[in-house]
Coordinates of N, CA and C in Angstrom, one line a residue:
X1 N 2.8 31.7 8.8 CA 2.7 30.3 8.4 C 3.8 29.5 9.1
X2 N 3.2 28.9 10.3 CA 4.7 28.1 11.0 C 4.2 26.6 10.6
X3 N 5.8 26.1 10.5 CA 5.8 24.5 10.3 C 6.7 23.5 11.6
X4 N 5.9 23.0 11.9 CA 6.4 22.2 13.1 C 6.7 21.0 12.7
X5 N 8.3 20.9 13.2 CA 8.9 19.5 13.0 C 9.6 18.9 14.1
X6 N 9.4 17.6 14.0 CA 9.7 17.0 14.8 C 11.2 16.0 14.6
X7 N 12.0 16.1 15.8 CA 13.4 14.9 15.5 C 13.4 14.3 16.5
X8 N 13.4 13.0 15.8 CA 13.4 12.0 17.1 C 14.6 10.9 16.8
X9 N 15.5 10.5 17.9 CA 16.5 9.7 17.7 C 16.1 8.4 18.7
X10 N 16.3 7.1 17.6 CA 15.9 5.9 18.2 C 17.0 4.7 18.3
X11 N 17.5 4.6 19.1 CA 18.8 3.7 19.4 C 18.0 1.9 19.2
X12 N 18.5 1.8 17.5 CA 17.9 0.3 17.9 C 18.7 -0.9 18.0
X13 N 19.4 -0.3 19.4 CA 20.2 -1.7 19.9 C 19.7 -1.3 21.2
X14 N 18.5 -1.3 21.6 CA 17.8 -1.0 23.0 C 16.5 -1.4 22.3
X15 N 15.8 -1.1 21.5 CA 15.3 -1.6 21.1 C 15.0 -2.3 20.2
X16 N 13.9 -3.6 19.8 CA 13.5 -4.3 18.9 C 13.0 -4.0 17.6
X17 N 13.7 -3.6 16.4 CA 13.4 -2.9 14.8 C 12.2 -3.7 14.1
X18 N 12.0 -4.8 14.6 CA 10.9 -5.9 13.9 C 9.7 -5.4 14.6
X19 N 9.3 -4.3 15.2 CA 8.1 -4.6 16.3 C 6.9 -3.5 15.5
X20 N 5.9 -3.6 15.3 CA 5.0 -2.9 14.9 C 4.9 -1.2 14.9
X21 N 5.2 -0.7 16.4 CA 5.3 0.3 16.7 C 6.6 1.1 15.8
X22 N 7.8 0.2 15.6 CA 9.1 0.8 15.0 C 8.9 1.1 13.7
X23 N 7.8 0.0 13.1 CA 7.9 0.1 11.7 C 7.0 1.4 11.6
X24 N 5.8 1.8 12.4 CA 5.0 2.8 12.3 C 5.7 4.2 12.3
X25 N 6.4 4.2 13.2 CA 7.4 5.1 13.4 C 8.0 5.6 12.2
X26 N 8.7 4.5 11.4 CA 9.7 4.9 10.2 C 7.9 5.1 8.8
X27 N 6.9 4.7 9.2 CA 6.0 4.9 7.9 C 5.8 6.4 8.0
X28 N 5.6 7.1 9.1 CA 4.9 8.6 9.0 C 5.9 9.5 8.9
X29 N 7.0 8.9 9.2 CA 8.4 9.8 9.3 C 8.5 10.2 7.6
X30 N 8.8 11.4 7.3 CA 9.2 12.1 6.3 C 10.8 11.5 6.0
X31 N 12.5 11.9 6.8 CA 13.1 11.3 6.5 C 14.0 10.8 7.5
X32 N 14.5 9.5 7.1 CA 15.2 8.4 8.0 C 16.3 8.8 7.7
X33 N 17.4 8.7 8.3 CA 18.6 8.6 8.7 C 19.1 7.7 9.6
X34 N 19.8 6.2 9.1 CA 20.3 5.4 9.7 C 21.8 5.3 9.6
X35 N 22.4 4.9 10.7 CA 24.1 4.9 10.5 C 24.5 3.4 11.1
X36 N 25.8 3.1 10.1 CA 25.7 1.8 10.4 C 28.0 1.8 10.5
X37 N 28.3 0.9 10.8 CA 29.5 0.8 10.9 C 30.4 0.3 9.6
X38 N 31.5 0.7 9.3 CA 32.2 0.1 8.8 C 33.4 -0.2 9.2
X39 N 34.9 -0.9 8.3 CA 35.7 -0.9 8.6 C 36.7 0.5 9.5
X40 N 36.5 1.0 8.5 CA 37.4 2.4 8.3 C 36.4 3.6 8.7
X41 N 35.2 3.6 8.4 CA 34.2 4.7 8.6 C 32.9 4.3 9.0
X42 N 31.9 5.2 9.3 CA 31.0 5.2 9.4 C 29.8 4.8 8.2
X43 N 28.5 4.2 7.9 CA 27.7 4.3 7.0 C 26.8 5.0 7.4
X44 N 26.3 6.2 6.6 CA 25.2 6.9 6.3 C 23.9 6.9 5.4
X45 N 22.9 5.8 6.1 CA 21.6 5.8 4.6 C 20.5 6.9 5.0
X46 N 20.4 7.5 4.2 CA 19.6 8.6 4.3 C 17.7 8.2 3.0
X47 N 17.2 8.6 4.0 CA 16.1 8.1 2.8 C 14.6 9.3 3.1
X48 N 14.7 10.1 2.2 CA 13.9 11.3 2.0 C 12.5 10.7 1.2
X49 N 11.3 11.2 1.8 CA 9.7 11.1 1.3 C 9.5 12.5 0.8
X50 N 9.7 12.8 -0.5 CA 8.9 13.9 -0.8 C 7.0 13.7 0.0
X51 N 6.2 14.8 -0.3 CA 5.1 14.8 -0.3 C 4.0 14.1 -1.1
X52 N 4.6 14.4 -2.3 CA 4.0 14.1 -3.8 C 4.3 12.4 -4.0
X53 N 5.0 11.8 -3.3 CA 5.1 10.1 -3.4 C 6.9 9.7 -3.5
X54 N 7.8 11.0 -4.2 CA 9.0 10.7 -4.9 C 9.9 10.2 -3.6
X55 N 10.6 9.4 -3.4 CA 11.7 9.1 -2.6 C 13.1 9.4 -2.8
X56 N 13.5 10.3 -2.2 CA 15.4 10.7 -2.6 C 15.8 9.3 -1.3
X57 N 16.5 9.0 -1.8 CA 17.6 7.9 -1.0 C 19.2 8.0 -1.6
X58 N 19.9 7.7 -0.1 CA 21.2 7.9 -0.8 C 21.6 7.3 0.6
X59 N 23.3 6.3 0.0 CA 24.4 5.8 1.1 C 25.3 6.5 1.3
X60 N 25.8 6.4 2.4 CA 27.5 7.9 2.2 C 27.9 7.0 3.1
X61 N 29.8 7.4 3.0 CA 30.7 7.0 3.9 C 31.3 8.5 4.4
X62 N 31.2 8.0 5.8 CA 31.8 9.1 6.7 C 32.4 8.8 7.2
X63 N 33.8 9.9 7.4 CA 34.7 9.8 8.1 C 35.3 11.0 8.9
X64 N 36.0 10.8 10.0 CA 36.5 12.1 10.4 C 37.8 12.2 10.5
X65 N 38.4 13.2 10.2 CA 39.9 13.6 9.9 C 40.0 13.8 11.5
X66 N 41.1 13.1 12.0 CA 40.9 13.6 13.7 C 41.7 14.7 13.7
X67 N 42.6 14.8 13.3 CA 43.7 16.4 13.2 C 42.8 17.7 13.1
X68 N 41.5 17.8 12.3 CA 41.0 19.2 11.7 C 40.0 18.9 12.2
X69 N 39.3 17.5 12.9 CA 37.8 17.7 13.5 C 36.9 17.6 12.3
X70 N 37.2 17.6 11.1 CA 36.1 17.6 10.1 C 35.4 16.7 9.6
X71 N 34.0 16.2 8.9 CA 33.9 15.5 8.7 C 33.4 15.0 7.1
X72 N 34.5 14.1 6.5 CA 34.4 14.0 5.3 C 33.1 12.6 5.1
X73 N 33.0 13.2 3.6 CA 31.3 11.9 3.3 C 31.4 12.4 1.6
X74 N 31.4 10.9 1.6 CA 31.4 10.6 -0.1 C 30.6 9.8 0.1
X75 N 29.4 9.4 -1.4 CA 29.0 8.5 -1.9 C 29.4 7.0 -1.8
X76 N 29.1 6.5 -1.3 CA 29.5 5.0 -1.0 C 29.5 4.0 -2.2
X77 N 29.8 3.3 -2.4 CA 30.1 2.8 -3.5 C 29.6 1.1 -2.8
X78 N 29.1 0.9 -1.6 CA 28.7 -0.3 -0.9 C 26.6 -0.4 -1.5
X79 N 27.0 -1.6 -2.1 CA 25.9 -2.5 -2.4 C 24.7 -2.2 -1.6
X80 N 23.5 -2.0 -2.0 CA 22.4 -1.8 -0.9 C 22.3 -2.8 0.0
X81 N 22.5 -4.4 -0.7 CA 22.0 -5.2 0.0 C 23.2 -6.0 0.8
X82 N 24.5 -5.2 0.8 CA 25.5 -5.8 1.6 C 25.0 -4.8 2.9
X83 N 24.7 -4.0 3.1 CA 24.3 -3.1 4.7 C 23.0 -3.3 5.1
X84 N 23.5 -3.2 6.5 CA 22.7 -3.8 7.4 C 21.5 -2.7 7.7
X85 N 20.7 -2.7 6.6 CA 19.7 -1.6 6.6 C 18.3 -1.9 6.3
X86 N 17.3 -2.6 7.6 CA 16.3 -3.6 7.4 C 15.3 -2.5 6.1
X87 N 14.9 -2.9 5.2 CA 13.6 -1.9 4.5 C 12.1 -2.3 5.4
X88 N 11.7 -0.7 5.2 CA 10.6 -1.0 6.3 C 9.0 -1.7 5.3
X89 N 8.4 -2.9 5.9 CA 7.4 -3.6 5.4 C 6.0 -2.5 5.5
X90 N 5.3 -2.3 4.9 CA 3.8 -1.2 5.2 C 2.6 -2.4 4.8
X91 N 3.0 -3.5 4.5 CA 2.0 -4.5 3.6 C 0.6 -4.8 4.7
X92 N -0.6 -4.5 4.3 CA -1.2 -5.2 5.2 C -1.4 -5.7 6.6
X93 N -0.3 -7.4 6.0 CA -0.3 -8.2 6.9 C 0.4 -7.8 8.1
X94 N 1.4 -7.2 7.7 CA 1.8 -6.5 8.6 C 1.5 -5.5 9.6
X95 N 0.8 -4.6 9.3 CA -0.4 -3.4 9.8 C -1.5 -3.9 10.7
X96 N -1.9 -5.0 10.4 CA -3.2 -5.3 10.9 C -3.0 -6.5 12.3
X97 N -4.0 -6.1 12.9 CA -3.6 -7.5 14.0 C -4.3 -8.5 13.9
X98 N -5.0 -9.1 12.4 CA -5.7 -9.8 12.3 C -5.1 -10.9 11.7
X99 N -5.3 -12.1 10.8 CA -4.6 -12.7 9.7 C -5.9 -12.6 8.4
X100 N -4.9 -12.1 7.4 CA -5.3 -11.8 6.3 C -5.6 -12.9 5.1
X101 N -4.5 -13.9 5.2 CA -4.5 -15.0 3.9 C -5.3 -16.1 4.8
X102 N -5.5 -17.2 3.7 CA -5.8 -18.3 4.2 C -4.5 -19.4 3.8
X103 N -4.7 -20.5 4.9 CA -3.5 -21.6 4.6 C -4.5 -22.8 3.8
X104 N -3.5 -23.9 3.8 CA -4.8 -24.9 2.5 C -5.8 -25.2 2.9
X105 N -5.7 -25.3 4.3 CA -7.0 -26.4 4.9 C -8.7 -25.3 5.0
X106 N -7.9 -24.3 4.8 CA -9.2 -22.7 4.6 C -9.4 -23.1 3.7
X107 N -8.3 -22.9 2.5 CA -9.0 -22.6 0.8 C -9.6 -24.2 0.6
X108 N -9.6 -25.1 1.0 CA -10.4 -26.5 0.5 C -11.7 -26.7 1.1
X109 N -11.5 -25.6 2.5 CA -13.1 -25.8 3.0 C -13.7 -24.5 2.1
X110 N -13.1 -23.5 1.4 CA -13.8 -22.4 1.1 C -14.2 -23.1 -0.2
X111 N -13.5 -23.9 -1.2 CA -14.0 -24.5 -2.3 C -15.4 -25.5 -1.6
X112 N -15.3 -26.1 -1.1 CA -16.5 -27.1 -0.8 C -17.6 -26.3 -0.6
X113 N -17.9 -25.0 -0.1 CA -19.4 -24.2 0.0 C -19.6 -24.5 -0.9
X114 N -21.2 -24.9 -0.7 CA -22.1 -24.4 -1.9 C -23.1 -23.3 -2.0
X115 N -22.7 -22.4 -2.5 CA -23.2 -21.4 -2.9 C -24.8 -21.5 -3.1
X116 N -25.5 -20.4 -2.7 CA -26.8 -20.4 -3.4 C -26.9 -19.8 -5.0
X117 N -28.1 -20.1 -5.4 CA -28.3 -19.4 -6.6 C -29.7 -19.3 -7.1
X118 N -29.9 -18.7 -8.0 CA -31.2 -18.1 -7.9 C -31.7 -18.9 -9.7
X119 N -32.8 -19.7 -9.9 CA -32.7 -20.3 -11.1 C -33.3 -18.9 -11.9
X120 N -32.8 -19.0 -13.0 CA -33.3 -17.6 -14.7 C -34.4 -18.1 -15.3
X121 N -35.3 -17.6 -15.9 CA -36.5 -18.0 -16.7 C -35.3 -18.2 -17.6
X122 N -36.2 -18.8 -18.7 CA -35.7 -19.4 -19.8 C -35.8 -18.4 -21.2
X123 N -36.5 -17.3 -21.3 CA -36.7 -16.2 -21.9 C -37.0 -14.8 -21.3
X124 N -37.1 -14.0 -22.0 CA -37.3 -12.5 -21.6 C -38.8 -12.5 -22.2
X125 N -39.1 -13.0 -22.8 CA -40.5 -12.5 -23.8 C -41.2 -12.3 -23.2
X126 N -42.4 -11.3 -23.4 CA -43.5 -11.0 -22.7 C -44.5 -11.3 -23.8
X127 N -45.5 -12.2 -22.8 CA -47.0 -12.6 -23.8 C -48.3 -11.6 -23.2
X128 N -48.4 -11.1 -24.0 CA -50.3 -10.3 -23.7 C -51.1 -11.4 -24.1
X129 N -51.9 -11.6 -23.2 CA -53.1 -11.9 -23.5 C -54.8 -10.9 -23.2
X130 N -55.0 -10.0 -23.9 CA -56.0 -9.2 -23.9 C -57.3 -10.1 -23.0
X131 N -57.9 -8.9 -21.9 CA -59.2 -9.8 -22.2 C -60.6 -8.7 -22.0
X132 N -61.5 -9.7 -21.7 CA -63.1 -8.8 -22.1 C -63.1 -7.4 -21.6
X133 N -62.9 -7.1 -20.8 CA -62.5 -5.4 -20.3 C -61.4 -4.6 -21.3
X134 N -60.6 -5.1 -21.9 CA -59.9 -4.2 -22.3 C -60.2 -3.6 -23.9
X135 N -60.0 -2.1 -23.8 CA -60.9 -1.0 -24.8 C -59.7 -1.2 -26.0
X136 N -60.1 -2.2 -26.8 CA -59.2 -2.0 -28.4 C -60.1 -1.4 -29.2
X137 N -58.8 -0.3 -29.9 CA -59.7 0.4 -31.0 C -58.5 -0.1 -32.2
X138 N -59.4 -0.6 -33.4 CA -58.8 -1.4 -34.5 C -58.6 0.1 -35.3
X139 N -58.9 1.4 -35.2 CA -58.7 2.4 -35.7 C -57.3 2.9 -35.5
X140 N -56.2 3.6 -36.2 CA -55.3 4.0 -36.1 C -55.3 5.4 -36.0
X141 N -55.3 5.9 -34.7 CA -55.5 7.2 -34.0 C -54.8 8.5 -34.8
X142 N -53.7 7.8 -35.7 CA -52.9 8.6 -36.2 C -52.9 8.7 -37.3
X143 N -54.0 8.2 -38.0 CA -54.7 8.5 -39.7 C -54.4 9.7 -40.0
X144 N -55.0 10.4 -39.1 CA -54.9 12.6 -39.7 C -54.1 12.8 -40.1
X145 N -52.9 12.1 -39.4 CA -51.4 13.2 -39.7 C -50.9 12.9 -41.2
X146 N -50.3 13.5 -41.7 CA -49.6 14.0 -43.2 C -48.2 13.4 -42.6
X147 N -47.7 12.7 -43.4 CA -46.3 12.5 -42.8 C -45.7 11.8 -44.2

């Protein structure tokens, strides 16, 4: 039972992050790893796709001790929405190369159709009218029975 994975590194300061293809890229991907700059260190957002739907996400600050070569990473304590970390859009409108909504001048002509419609009788009742062909017997077929 082999499992084949794939790593791919994408420098997006050569490329355009808003473009169709990038966002496709980060939808199929299992997990992202983006690094971003700080003062003093590095930023680390990591964002894991279980299988089953769950998302692990997490921010770290990295740093490296230049003396020992090591590299230290703690929990960041920086704001999601102070870093520079676009969330990727999956909506639709986005996906599709069509346009999806309408603007007003659509929805006022879409009110003005007039619809067809089909007129209802005015009841459900059914009228018999018996005529010379048909075999009535004023006898009740079911006299015999004991009931």
């Amino acid at each position: 039972n082999h499992r084949t994975q794939v790593i791919g590194i994408m420098n997006t300061s050569l490329t355009d992050d808003d473009t169709v293809a990038f966002k496709e890229i980060n939808r199929l991907a299992d997990s992202l790893i983006t690094l971003g700059n700080l003062p003093n260190s590095s930023l680390l957002s990591v964002e894991h796709r279980k299988p089953f739907g769950k998302v692990l996400d997490g921010v770290y600050s990295i740093s490296l001790d230049e003396e020992t070569g090591f590299v230290f990473s703690e929990e960041s304590k920086v704001v999601k929405g102070s870093v520079d970390v676009k969330p990727i859009e999956s909506t639709p409108q986005v996906l599709t190369t069509f346009k999806l909504t309408l603007d007003d001048k659509e929805k006022e002509s879409r009110r003005q159709v007039v619809l067809p419609y089909l007129k209802t009788a005015g009841s459900g009742k059914i009228i018999y009218e018996p005529d010379a062909n048909d075999d009535w017997d004023d006898e009740d077929p079911d006299d015999d029975l004991e009931i």
